[in-house]
Amino acid sequence: MNESTSLKVRLPVFVLVLEVVILVLYAVFVTYDDNANAKLQNNETNPMDNSLYRDYPYFADVQVMIFIGFGCLLAFFRFYGFSGMVFNFLTATFAIQWAILMQGFFQFYYDGKIHLGVINLLNAEFACAVVLISFGAVLGKTSPVQLLVMALLEIPVFAVTEWAVLKYIRINDAGGTILIHLFACYFGLGVTFALYRPGLNDGHAKETTSYHSDILSVMGTLFLWVFWPSFNSALTFKGDDQHRAILHTFIGLSSSTITAFALTAVFNKRGKLTMADIQNVTLAGGVTVGASVDMMISPVAAYALGIMGCTACFFGYKYLTPFLARHMRIQDQCGIHNLHGLTGLISSTAGICAILLATEETYGPSMYQIFSHRAPPEGDPKLLELQRLIPGLKPGLGRTAQEQALYQVAAVFSTIAASTVGGLLTGLVMKLPFMASPTDRDCFDDELFFDMPSDFDSVEILKTATSDDEKGQIKSMDSKV
C-alpha cells in the first residue's frame, strides 16, 4: 500500500482522539432523562407509560434503514462492496454518537446536562441519515478518515441549522424534506465540488456493477422502501397525524415504484429494465410526500406526488447528473441531487401549497395543532376556546397561511445556503494531504483499504481492462456465466 493512503497510523490516532473527546463530553454533560432515571421511579409509576414503548419501535425501524438499507444500497459497485457497506457502518456509528452531543446541546440541554433517552437516539439517527446521504455524492472517492472528518463537521452544521430553522423560522417539516433531504443533498454537492477530480470525468475502469452487487444493492432499496413510513412518521403527532403520514408515505412509494418500472422500460434502448433505476428511482415517492406527509392532502395527492417525484428523479439521473459533472464540476456519484434534491424541492412546494389550502373546514380545530405556528398567541380569547376543544394546545404565533408559506420558502433557501457553504468548507478540509485520499487510479477499489479474500483475484482482469475491446470481451464473458 502507498504510504499516503495507509491507515496504520492515521485511522487509529484519529479514532483515539475522537473517543477521548466524546468520553470527556459524555462524562461532563450527558445524563439520563426522566424516563430512564431509576431515581424518579416509584410504586405509582406505570412502566408501560415509559416513552420507550412509544419511541423504540420507530428507532428500531430507522436503525434498519441506516445500517442495512443504506449499507446494502451503497454496495452496488463490483469492486467497492466492502467499502460501501463497511464505511457506511463506520460513519453511521460515529455520526450517531456525535449527533447525540451536538443535537443534545441545542434540543435536550437543561440544568447543565444533556438528558438522554430513546428520543435522542431517534433524532441522532436522522442526523446520521443526513451524513449518509451526503456520503453518496463522494462514494468510491474518499478514505474512511475523510468520511469521519465529513461526519465530524457536517453534524454540527446540521445541528445548528436545524435549531435555527425550528426555533426562529418555525416551519412544518414532518418528513424531514427540508432539514434532512435538502440539507444532506446540497452539503454533499458542496463536498464533491470541492473534491472535484477532472480525471474521472470520463468514467473509471472500476466504476462498474455486477450481478451480485446489484442484487445486494436492491436489497438495500427494499429495506429502505419497507421502513420509510416509519422514517416519515416517527416525529409526527401521535394519532391521526401519524396515521396519515404512514398512509401517504406508502401510497407515494407505491406510485413511484410502478412509475419507475414503466420509465426504465420505455427509455431503455432495448426495452429492458435497468437495475440502477429500480435501486434509486423507486424510492422517490418517500421523499416527495415528506413535507406534507401529516397534512390533509388526500390520498390522490400523495399518489400524484409519488409519480411526479419519480419522473423528476428518473430524468435527473438520465440528463442532469451528466450535465453537472461535465459543466459544473459536480461529480454526484450516487445521484443524490435527483433522489433528495429535486424531489425535496417538489415536496417543499407541495407542502407550501398544502399550507395555503389548509382551512378549519378541512381540519377542524386540530388545524392549530398540525400547523402549530398558526395557533392564536398567548392572551387571545380564541386560544382559550380552542384549548377547551383540544386540551394541551400550546399558544402559537398567530400566523396566517400566507405568512407561514413565506417562512417555509425562507427555510428552504436558508437551509440550502447553509448546507452548501458548509459542504464547500468541509470539502476543503477533506482535501488536506494527510487524509489518506485515494488517487484517481485507486478509486472504487476495495483493495486499497482492505485485505481481500483470495477469490477477489479471479476478477482482476476486469480491473485492468482499459480498451473498449477488452471491456466488450469481459461483458461477453459475464453474459455466459
CSV table of C-alpha atoms in Angstrom, one decimal:
chain,number,residue,atom,x,y,z
A,1,MET,CA,0.0,0.0,0.0
A,2,ASN,CA,1.1,3.6,-0.8
A,3,GLU,CA,2.2,5.4,2.4
A,4,SER,CA,0.0,8.3,1.5
A,5,THR,CA,-3.1,6.1,1.9
A,6,SER,CA,-2.0,3.9,4.7
A,7,LEU,CA,-4.5,3.8,7.6
A,8,LYS,CA,-2.0,2.2,10.0
A,9,VAL,CA,-1.4,5.5,12.0
A,10,ARG,CA,-4.0,7.9,10.6
A,11,LEU,CA,-7.2,6.0,11.5
A,12,PRO,CA,-6.2,4.7,15.0
A,13,VAL,CA,-4.9,8.1,16.1
A,14,PHE,CA,-7.9,10.0,14.7
A,15,VAL,CA,-10.3,7.5,16.3
A,16,LEU,CA,-8.5,7.7,19.6
A,17,VAL,CA,-8.7,11.5,19.6
A,18,LEU,CA,-12.4,11.3,18.8
A,19,GLU,CA,-13.1,8.8,21.5
A,20,VAL,CA,-11.2,10.8,24.2
A,21,VAL,CA,-13.2,13.9,23.2
A,22,ILE,CA,-16.5,12.0,23.3
A,23,LEU,CA,-15.7,10.3,26.6
A,24,VAL,CA,-15.0,13.7,28.3
A,25,LEU,CA,-18.1,15.3,26.8
A,26,TYR,CA,-20.3,12.4,27.8
A,27,ALA,CA,-18.8,12.3,31.3
A,28,VAL,CA,-19.4,16.0,31.8
A,29,PHE,CA,-22.7,16.7,30.1
A,30,VAL,CA,-24.7,13.5,29.5
A,31,THR,CA,-27.2,12.0,32.0
A,32,TYR,CA,-30.4,10.0,31.8
A,33,ASP,CA,-33.8,11.7,31.0
A,34,ASP,CA,-36.7,11.2,33.4
A,35,ASN,CA,-37.9,8.0,31.6
A,36,ALA,CA,-34.5,6.3,32.1
A,37,ASN,CA,-33.7,7.5,35.6
A,38,ALA,CA,-34.3,4.9,38.2
A,39,LYS,CA,-34.3,7.5,41.0
A,40,LEU,CA,-37.5,9.0,39.6
A,41,GLN,CA,-39.5,5.8,39.5
A,42,ASN,CA,-41.8,4.7,42.4
A,43,ASN,CA,-44.6,2.4,43.2
A,44,GLU,CA,-47.1,4.7,41.3
A,45,THR,CA,-45.0,4.6,38.1
A,46,ASN,CA,-46.7,2.7,35.3
A,47,PRO,CA,-43.8,1.1,33.3
A,48,MET,CA,-46.0,1.0,30.2
A,49,ASP,CA,-46.2,4.8,30.3
A,50,ASN,CA,-42.5,5.0,29.7
A,51,SER,CA,-41.5,6.8,26.5
A,52,LEU,CA,-39.5,3.7,25.5
A,53,TYR,CA,-42.6,1.9,24.3
A,54,ARG,CA,-43.7,4.9,22.1
A,55,ASP,CA,-40.3,5.7,20.6
A,56,TYR,CA,-38.4,2.4,20.4
A,57,PRO,CA,-40.3,0.8,17.5
A,58,TYR,CA,-39.5,3.8,15.3
A,59,PHE,CA,-35.9,3.9,16.5
A,60,ALA,CA,-35.6,0.2,15.6
A,61,ASP,CA,-37.1,0.8,12.1
A,62,VAL,CA,-34.8,3.7,11.4
A,63,GLN,CA,-31.8,1.6,12.7
A,64,VAL,CA,-32.6,-1.0,9.9
A,65,MET,CA,-32.7,1.8,7.3
A,66,ILE,CA,-29.4,3.3,8.5
A,67,PHE,CA,-27.3,0.2,8.8
A,68,ILE,CA,-28.8,-2.3,6.4
A,69,GLY,CA,-30.8,-0.2,4.0
A,70,PHE,CA,-28.1,2.4,3.3
A,71,GLY,CA,-25.3,-0.1,3.7
A,72,CYS,CA,-26.6,-2.5,1.1
A,73,LEU,CA,-27.7,0.3,-1.3
A,74,LEU,CA,-24.2,1.7,-1.3
A,75,ALA,CA,-22.6,-1.6,-2.2
A,76,PHE,CA,-23.6,-1.5,-5.8
A,77,PHE,CA,-20.0,-1.2,-7.3
A,78,ARG,CA,-18.4,-4.5,-8.2
A,79,PHE,CA,-15.1,-3.8,-6.6
A,80,TYR,CA,-16.3,-1.5,-3.8
A,81,GLY,CA,-18.8,-3.7,-1.9
A,82,PHE,CA,-16.7,-4.0,1.2
A,83,SER,CA,-16.1,-0.2,1.3
A,84,GLY,CA,-19.7,0.7,0.6
A,85,MET,CA,-21.1,-1.3,3.4
A,86,VAL,CA,-18.3,-1.0,6.0
A,87,PHE,CA,-17.6,2.7,5.5
A,88,ASN,CA,-21.3,3.2,5.9
A,89,PHE,CA,-21.2,1.2,9.2
A,90,LEU,CA,-18.2,3.2,10.5
A,91,THR,CA,-19.5,6.6,9.5
A,92,ALA,CA,-23.0,5.9,10.8
A,93,THR,CA,-21.8,4.6,14.2
A,94,PHE,CA,-19.7,7.7,14.8
A,95,ALA,CA,-22.3,10.1,13.4
A,96,ILE,CA,-24.9,8.9,15.8
A,97,GLN,CA,-22.8,9.2,19.0
A,98,TRP,CA,-21.6,12.6,17.8
A,99,ALA,CA,-25.1,13.8,17.0
A,100,ILE,CA,-26.3,12.8,20.5
A,101,LEU,CA,-23.9,15.5,21.8
A,102,MET,CA,-24.4,18.2,19.1
A,103,GLN,CA,-28.2,18.0,18.9
A,104,GLY,CA,-28.3,17.5,22.7
A,105,PHE,CA,-26.8,20.9,23.4
A,106,PHE,CA,-29.5,22.5,21.3
A,107,GLN,CA,-32.6,20.4,22.0
A,108,PHE,CA,-32.2,18.4,25.2
A,109,TYR,CA,-29.9,20.6,27.4
A,110,TYR,CA,-31.2,21.9,30.7
A,111,ASP,CA,-29.9,22.1,34.2
A,112,GLY,CA,-26.4,21.9,32.8
A,113,LYS,CA,-26.9,18.4,31.3
A,114,ILE,CA,-28.0,16.7,28.1
A,115,HIS,CA,-30.8,14.4,29.1
A,116,LEU,CA,-30.6,11.2,27.2
A,117,GLY,CA,-33.5,8.9,26.2
A,118,VAL,CA,-34.5,6.9,23.2
A,119,ILE,CA,-35.9,10.1,21.5
A,120,ASN,CA,-32.3,11.4,21.5
A,121,LEU,CA,-31.2,8.3,19.6
A,122,LEU,CA,-34.0,8.7,17.1
A,123,ASN,CA,-33.1,12.3,16.4
A,124,ALA,CA,-29.4,11.3,16.2
A,125,GLU,CA,-30.3,8.7,13.6
A,126,PHE,CA,-32.0,11.4,11.5
A,127,ALA,CA,-28.8,13.4,11.7
A,128,CYS,CA,-26.9,10.3,10.7
A,129,ALA,CA,-29.1,9.9,7.7
A,130,VAL,CA,-28.0,13.3,6.6
A,131,VAL,CA,-24.4,12.3,6.6
A,132,LEU,CA,-25.0,9.1,4.8
A,133,ILE,CA,-27.0,10.8,2.0
A,134,SER,CA,-24.1,13.3,1.6
A,135,PHE,CA,-21.7,10.3,1.6
A,136,GLY,CA,-23.5,9.1,-1.6
A,137,ALA,CA,-22.1,12.1,-3.5
A,138,VAL,CA,-18.5,11.1,-2.9
A,139,LEU,CA,-18.8,7.3,-2.8
A,140,GLY,CA,-15.7,5.5,-4.1
A,141,LYS,CA,-13.5,8.6,-3.9
A,142,THR,CA,-12.8,9.0,-0.2
A,143,SER,CA,-11.0,7.3,2.6
A,144,PRO,CA,-12.5,6.3,5.9
A,145,VAL,CA,-10.6,9.1,7.6
A,146,GLN,CA,-12.1,11.6,5.2
A,147,LEU,CA,-15.6,10.3,5.9
A,148,LEU,CA,-15.1,10.6,9.6
A,149,VAL,CA,-14.0,14.1,9.1
A,150,MET,CA,-17.1,14.8,7.0
A,151,ALA,CA,-19.3,13.4,9.7
A,152,LEU,CA,-17.4,15.4,12.4
A,153,LEU,CA,-18.0,18.7,10.6
A,154,GLU,CA,-21.4,18.0,9.0
A,155,ILE,CA,-23.2,17.1,12.2
A,156,PRO,CA,-22.5,20.4,14.0
A,157,VAL,CA,-23.5,22.4,10.9
A,158,PHE,CA,-26.7,20.3,10.6
A,159,ALA,CA,-27.5,20.7,14.4
A,160,VAL,CA,-27.1,24.5,14.2
A,161,THR,CA,-29.2,24.8,11.0
A,162,GLU,CA,-31.9,22.5,12.4
A,163,TRP,CA,-32.0,24.5,15.7
A,164,ALA,CA,-32.1,27.9,13.9
A,165,VAL,CA,-34.8,26.9,11.4
A,166,LEU,CA,-37.0,25.3,14.1
A,167,LYS,CA,-36.5,27.9,16.7
A,168,TYR,CA,-36.5,31.1,14.7
A,169,ILE,CA,-38.1,30.4,11.3
A,170,ARG,CA,-40.5,27.8,12.7
A,171,ILE,CA,-41.7,25.5,9.9
A,172,ASN,CA,-43.7,22.4,9.2
A,173,ASP,CA,-41.4,19.6,8.0
A,174,ALA,CA,-42.7,16.3,9.5
A,175,GLY,CA,-40.9,14.1,7.0
A,176,GLY,CA,-37.6,16.0,7.1
A,177,THR,CA,-37.8,17.2,3.4
A,178,ILE,CA,-36.1,20.5,4.1
A,179,LEU,CA,-33.9,19.7,7.1
A,180,ILE,CA,-32.8,16.2,6.1
A,181,HIS,CA,-33.1,15.7,2.4
A,182,LEU,CA,-32.3,19.2,1.1
A,183,PHE,CA,-29.6,19.8,3.7
A,184,ALA,CA,-27.9,16.5,3.0
A,185,CYS,CA,-28.1,16.9,-0.7
A,186,TYR,CA,-26.6,20.3,-1.0
A,187,PHE,CA,-24.0,19.6,1.6
A,188,GLY,CA,-22.9,16.6,-0.3
A,189,LEU,CA,-22.8,18.5,-3.6
A,190,GLY,CA,-20.7,21.2,-1.9
A,191,VAL,CA,-18.2,18.5,-0.7
A,192,THR,CA,-18.0,16.8,-4.1
A,193,PHE,CA,-17.5,20.2,-5.8
A,194,ALA,CA,-14.5,20.9,-3.5
A,195,LEU,CA,-13.2,17.3,-4.1
A,196,TYR,CA,-13.6,17.6,-7.9
A,197,ARG,CA,-11.5,15.1,-9.8
A,198,PRO,CA,-11.1,16.0,-13.5
A,199,GLY,CA,-9.5,12.7,-14.2
A,200,LEU,CA,-12.8,10.9,-13.5
A,201,ASN,CA,-15.0,12.9,-15.8
A,202,ASP,CA,-14.9,10.2,-18.5
A,203,GLY,CA,-15.6,7.4,-16.0
A,204,HIS,CA,-13.3,4.8,-14.4
A,205,ALA,CA,-12.5,1.2,-15.4
A,206,LYS,CA,-13.6,0.0,-11.9
A,207,GLU,CA,-16.8,2.1,-11.9
A,208,THR,CA,-18.9,-0.9,-12.8
A,209,THR,CA,-21.5,-3.2,-11.2
A,210,SER,CA,-22.0,-6.9,-11.2
A,211,TYR,CA,-24.9,-9.3,-11.0
A,212,HIS,CA,-24.3,-9.9,-7.3
A,213,SER,CA,-23.6,-6.3,-6.3
A,214,ASP,CA,-26.8,-5.2,-8.0
A,215,ILE,CA,-28.8,-7.8,-6.1
A,216,LEU,CA,-27.2,-6.6,-2.8
A,217,SER,CA,-28.0,-3.0,-3.6
A,218,VAL,CA,-31.6,-3.7,-4.5
A,219,MET,CA,-31.9,-5.5,-1.1
A,220,GLY,CA,-30.9,-2.2,0.4
A,221,THR,CA,-33.6,-0.5,-1.6
A,222,LEU,CA,-36.2,-2.9,-0.3
A,223,PHE,CA,-35.2,-2.3,3.3
A,224,LEU,CA,-35.5,1.4,2.8
A,225,TRP,CA,-38.8,1.1,1.0
A,226,VAL,CA,-40.4,-1.1,3.7
A,227,PHE,CA,-39.3,1.1,6.6
A,228,TRP,CA,-39.7,4.5,5.0
A,229,PRO,CA,-43.2,5.0,6.5
A,230,SER,CA,-41.6,4.8,10.0
A,231,PHE,CA,-39.0,7.4,8.9
A,232,ASN,CA,-41.6,9.9,7.7
A,233,SER,CA,-44.0,9.4,10.6
A,234,ALA,CA,-41.6,9.0,13.6
A,235,LEU,CA,-41.7,12.6,14.8
A,236,THR,CA,-45.3,13.5,13.9
A,237,PHE,CA,-48.0,14.0,16.4
A,238,LYS,CA,-49.4,10.6,17.6
A,239,GLY,CA,-52.8,9.7,16.4
A,240,ASP,CA,-54.4,10.8,13.2
A,241,ASP,CA,-51.3,12.8,12.1
A,242,GLN,CA,-49.1,9.8,12.3
A,243,HIS,CA,-51.8,7.6,10.7
A,244,ARG,CA,-51.9,10.0,7.7
A,245,ALA,CA,-48.1,10.1,7.5
A,246,ILE,CA,-47.9,6.3,7.2
A,247,LEU,CA,-50.7,6.2,4.6
A,248,HIS,CA,-49.3,9.0,2.4
A,249,THR,CA,-45.8,7.5,2.5
A,250,PHE,CA,-46.9,4.1,1.4
A,251,ILE,CA,-49.1,5.5,-1.3
A,252,GLY,CA,-46.3,7.8,-2.6
A,253,LEU,CA,-43.7,4.9,-2.6
A,254,SER,CA,-46.1,2.6,-4.4
A,255,SER,CA,-46.9,5.0,-7.2
A,256,SER,CA,-43.3,6.0,-7.7
A,257,THR,CA,-42.3,2.3,-7.8
A,258,ILE,CA,-44.6,1.3,-10.7
A,259,THR,CA,-43.8,4.6,-12.5
A,260,ALA,CA,-40.1,3.8,-12.2
A,261,PHE,CA,-40.6,0.4,-13.9
A,262,ALA,CA,-42.6,2.0,-16.7
A,263,LEU,CA,-40.0,4.7,-17.3
A,264,THR,CA,-37.0,2.4,-17.2
A,265,ALA,CA,-38.5,0.1,-19.8
A,266,VAL,CA,-39.6,3.0,-22.1
A,267,PHE,CA,-36.3,4.8,-22.1
A,268,ASN,CA,-34.0,1.7,-22.3
A,269,LYS,CA,-32.9,1.3,-25.9
A,270,ARG,CA,-33.6,-2.4,-25.8
A,271,GLY,CA,-36.9,-2.1,-23.9
A,272,LYS,CA,-35.4,-3.8,-20.8
A,273,LEU,CA,-35.3,-2.9,-17.1
A,274,THR,CA,-32.3,-1.1,-15.6
A,275,MET,CA,-31.3,-2.1,-12.1
A,276,ALA,CA,-29.9,1.4,-11.3
A,277,ASP,CA,-33.3,2.9,-11.8
A,278,ILE,CA,-35.0,0.3,-9.7
A,279,GLN,CA,-32.5,0.7,-6.9
A,280,ASN,CA,-33.0,4.5,-6.6
A,281,VAL,CA,-35.9,6.0,-8.6
A,282,THR,CA,-38.4,3.7,-6.8
A,283,LEU,CA,-37.7,5.5,-3.5
A,284,ALA,CA,-38.5,9.0,-4.8
A,285,GLY,CA,-42.1,8.9,-3.6
A,286,GLY,CA,-41.0,8.6,0.0
A,287,VAL,CA,-39.1,11.9,-0.3
A,288,THR,CA,-41.8,13.7,-2.3
A,289,VAL,CA,-44.6,13.3,0.2
A,290,GLY,CA,-42.3,14.3,3.1
A,291,ALA,CA,-43.1,18.0,3.6
A,292,SER,CA,-46.9,17.4,3.6
A,293,VAL,CA,-46.9,13.9,4.9
A,294,ASP,CA,-49.0,14.6,8.0
A,295,MET,CA,-51.4,17.1,6.4
A,296,MET,CA,-54.8,16.5,4.9
A,297,ILE,CA,-53.6,16.5,1.3
A,298,SER,CA,-55.8,13.5,0.3
A,299,PRO,CA,-54.6,10.1,-0.9
A,300,VAL,CA,-54.8,11.1,-4.5
A,301,ALA,CA,-52.4,13.9,-3.9
A,302,ALA,CA,-49.9,11.5,-2.3
A,303,TYR,CA,-50.2,9.2,-5.3
A,304,ALA,CA,-49.6,12.1,-7.7
A,305,LEU,CA,-46.6,13.3,-5.7
A,306,GLY,CA,-45.1,9.8,-6.0
A,307,ILE,CA,-45.4,9.9,-9.8
A,308,MET,CA,-44.0,13.5,-10.0
A,309,GLY,CA,-41.1,12.7,-7.8
A,310,CYS,CA,-40.3,9.5,-9.6
A,311,THR,CA,-40.4,11.2,-13.0
A,312,ALA,CA,-38.2,14.1,-11.9
A,313,CYS,CA,-35.7,11.7,-10.3
A,314,PHE,CA,-35.6,9.5,-13.4
A,315,PHE,CA,-34.8,12.3,-15.8
A,316,GLY,CA,-32.4,13.8,-13.3
A,317,TYR,CA,-30.3,10.6,-13.4
A,318,LYS,CA,-30.6,10.5,-17.1
A,319,TYR,CA,-29.7,14.1,-18.1
A,320,LEU,CA,-29.0,16.3,-15.1
A,321,THR,CA,-26.2,14.2,-13.4
A,322,PRO,CA,-24.1,14.0,-16.5
A,323,PHE,CA,-24.6,17.8,-17.1
A,324,LEU,CA,-23.5,18.7,-13.6
A,325,ALA,CA,-20.4,16.5,-14.0
A,326,ARG,CA,-19.3,18.0,-17.3
A,327,HIS,CA,-20.2,21.6,-16.9
A,328,MET,CA,-20.4,22.4,-13.2
A,329,ARG,CA,-17.6,20.3,-11.6
A,330,ILE,CA,-20.2,18.4,-9.5
A,331,GLN,CA,-19.5,14.6,-9.7
A,332,ASP,CA,-22.5,13.3,-7.9
A,333,GLN,CA,-21.6,9.7,-7.7
A,334,CYS,CA,-25.0,8.3,-6.4
A,335,GLY,CA,-27.2,11.0,-7.9
A,336,ILE,CA,-28.3,12.4,-4.6
A,337,HIS,CA,-29.4,15.6,-6.3
A,338,ASN,CA,-32.1,13.5,-8.1
A,339,LEU,CA,-33.3,11.4,-5.2
A,340,HIS,CA,-33.1,14.0,-2.5
A,341,GLY,CA,-32.6,17.4,-4.1
A,342,LEU,CA,-35.2,17.5,-7.0
A,343,THR,CA,-37.7,15.5,-5.0
A,344,GLY,CA,-37.1,17.6,-2.0
A,345,LEU,CA,-37.9,20.8,-3.9
A,346,ILE,CA,-41.1,19.2,-5.3
A,347,SER,CA,-42.0,18.1,-1.8
A,348,SER,CA,-41.3,21.6,-0.3
A,349,THR,CA,-43.5,23.2,-3.0
A,350,ALA,CA,-46.3,20.7,-2.3
A,351,GLY,CA,-46.0,21.4,1.5
A,352,ILE,CA,-46.4,25.1,0.8
A,353,CYS,CA,-49.4,24.5,-1.3
A,354,ALA,CA,-50.9,22.4,1.4
A,355,ILE,CA,-50.3,25.1,4.0
A,356,LEU,CA,-52.0,27.7,1.8
A,357,LEU,CA,-55.0,25.5,1.2
A,358,ALA,CA,-55.5,24.4,4.9
A,359,THR,CA,-58.7,25.6,6.5
A,360,GLU,CA,-60.7,24.9,9.6
A,361,GLU,CA,-63.4,23.4,7.4
A,362,THR,CA,-61.0,20.7,6.3
A,363,TYR,CA,-59.0,20.1,9.5
A,364,GLY,CA,-61.4,21.3,12.3
A,365,PRO,CA,-59.8,22.8,15.4
A,366,SER,CA,-56.9,20.3,15.1
A,367,MET,CA,-55.5,22.6,12.3
A,368,TYR,CA,-53.9,24.7,15.0
A,369,GLN,CA,-52.1,21.6,16.4
A,370,ILE,CA,-50.8,20.4,13.0
A,371,PHE,CA,-49.9,24.0,12.0
A,372,SER,CA,-48.9,25.0,15.5
A,373,HIS,CA,-47.4,28.4,14.4
A,374,ARG,CA,-50.9,29.4,13.2
A,375,ALA,CA,-52.4,28.9,16.6
A,376,PRO,CA,-53.5,32.1,18.4
A,377,PRO,CA,-50.9,33.7,20.6
A,378,GLU,CA,-51.0,33.8,24.4
A,379,GLY,CA,-53.8,36.0,25.6
A,380,ASP,CA,-56.0,35.7,22.5
A,381,PRO,CA,-59.6,34.7,23.6
A,382,LYS,CA,-59.7,32.3,20.7
A,383,LEU,CA,-56.9,30.3,22.2
A,384,LEU,CA,-58.9,29.5,25.3
A,385,GLU,CA,-61.8,28.4,23.1
A,386,LEU,CA,-59.5,26.1,21.1
A,387,GLN,CA,-57.9,24.7,24.3
A,388,ARG,CA,-61.3,23.6,25.5
A,389,LEU,CA,-61.7,21.6,22.3
A,390,ILE,CA,-58.0,20.4,22.2
A,391,PRO,CA,-56.6,20.1,25.7
A,392,GLY,CA,-52.9,20.8,25.8
A,393,LEU,CA,-52.9,23.0,22.7
A,394,LYS,CA,-50.0,25.4,23.1
A,395,PRO,CA,-50.0,29.1,22.1
A,396,GLY,CA,-48.8,29.8,18.6
A,397,LEU,CA,-47.6,32.8,16.7
A,398,GLY,CA,-50.9,33.7,15.1
A,399,ARG,CA,-49.5,33.5,11.6
A,400,THR,CA,-51.8,33.5,8.6
A,401,ALA,CA,-51.5,30.7,5.9
A,402,GLN,CA,-49.7,33.2,3.6
A,403,GLU,CA,-47.2,34.1,6.3
A,404,GLN,CA,-46.4,30.5,7.2
A,405,ALA,CA,-45.9,29.7,3.5
A,406,LEU,CA,-43.3,32.5,3.2
A,407,TYR,CA,-41.5,31.2,6.2
A,408,GLN,CA,-41.4,27.8,4.6
A,409,VAL,CA,-39.8,29.4,1.5
A,410,ALA,CA,-37.3,31.2,3.7
A,411,ALA,CA,-36.4,27.9,5.4
A,412,VAL,CA,-35.8,26.2,2.0
A,413,PHE,CA,-33.4,28.9,0.8
A,414,SER,CA,-31.6,29.3,4.2
A,415,THR,CA,-31.1,25.5,4.6
A,416,ILE,CA,-29.7,25.2,1.0
A,417,ALA,CA,-27.4,28.1,1.6
A,418,ALA,CA,-26.1,26.9,5.0
A,419,SER,CA,-25.6,23.3,3.7
A,420,THR,CA,-23.8,24.4,0.5
A,421,VAL,CA,-21.4,26.7,2.3
A,422,GLY,CA,-20.8,24.0,5.0
A,423,GLY,CA,-20.2,21.4,2.3
A,424,LEU,CA,-17.7,23.5,0.4
A,425,LEU,CA,-15.7,24.3,3.6
A,426,THR,CA,-15.8,20.6,4.7
A,427,GLY,CA,-14.6,19.5,1.3
A,428,LEU,CA,-11.7,21.9,1.5
A,429,VAL,CA,-10.7,20.3,4.9
A,430,MET,CA,-11.1,16.8,3.4
A,431,LYS,CA,-8.6,17.7,0.7
A,432,LEU,CA,-5.8,18.1,3.2
A,433,PRO,CA,-2.8,15.8,2.3
A,434,PHE,CA,-2.9,13.7,5.5
A,435,MET,CA,-6.5,12.5,4.9
A,436,ALA,CA,-5.4,9.3,3.0
A,437,SER,CA,-7.3,10.3,-0.1
A,438,PRO,CA,-7.1,7.7,-2.8
A,439,THR,CA,-5.6,8.5,-6.2
A,440,ASP,CA,-7.8,8.6,-9.2
A,441,ARG,CA,-6.4,5.1,-10.2
A,442,ASP,CA,-7.3,3.6,-6.8
A,443,CYS,CA,-10.9,4.9,-6.6
A,444,PHE,CA,-13.8,2.4,-6.5
A,445,ASP,CA,-11.4,-0.3,-5.3
A,446,ASP,CA,-11.7,-2.2,-2.0
A,447,GLU,CA,-8.2,-3.5,-2.2
A,448,LEU,CA,-6.8,0.0,-1.3
A,449,PHE,CA,-8.1,-0.2,2.3
A,450,PHE,CA,-9.0,-3.9,2.8
A,451,ASP,CA,-7.3,-7.3,3.0
A,452,MET,CA,-9.2,-9.0,0.3
A,453,PRO,CA,-10.2,-12.7,0.1
A,454,SER,CA,-8.4,-14.9,-2.4
A,455,ASP,CA,-11.4,-15.1,-4.8
A,456,PHE,CA,-11.2,-11.4,-5.3
A,457,ASP,CA,-8.1,-12.0,-7.6
A,458,SER,CA,-10.2,-14.0,-10.0
A,459,VAL,CA,-11.8,-10.8,-11.3
A,460,GLU,CA,-8.6,-8.9,-11.5
A,461,ILE,CA,-8.9,-8.9,-15.3
A,462,LEU,CA,-11.9,-6.6,-15.1
A,463,LYS,CA,-9.9,-4.0,-13.1
A,464,THR,CA,-7.1,-3.8,-15.7
A,465,ALA,CA,-9.2,-3.7,-18.8
A,466,THR,CA,-8.5,-0.4,-20.5
A,467,SER,CA,-9.7,-0.7,-24.1
A,468,ASP,CA,-13.2,-0.9,-25.3
A,469,ASP,CA,-12.4,-4.3,-26.9
A,470,GLU,CA,-11.3,-5.8,-23.6
A,471,LYS,CA,-14.3,-4.4,-21.9
A,472,GLY,CA,-16.6,-5.9,-24.6
A,473,GLN,CA,-14.9,-9.3,-24.2
A,474,ILE,CA,-15.4,-9.1,-20.4
A,475,LYS,CA,-19.1,-8.3,-20.8
A,476,SER,CA,-19.4,-11.2,-23.2
A,477,MET,CA,-17.8,-13.5,-20.7
A,478,ASP,CA,-20.1,-12.2,-17.9
A,479,SER,CA,-23.2,-12.9,-20.1
A,480,LYS,CA,-22.1,-16.6,-20.4
A,481,VAL,CA,-21.5,-17.2,-16.8
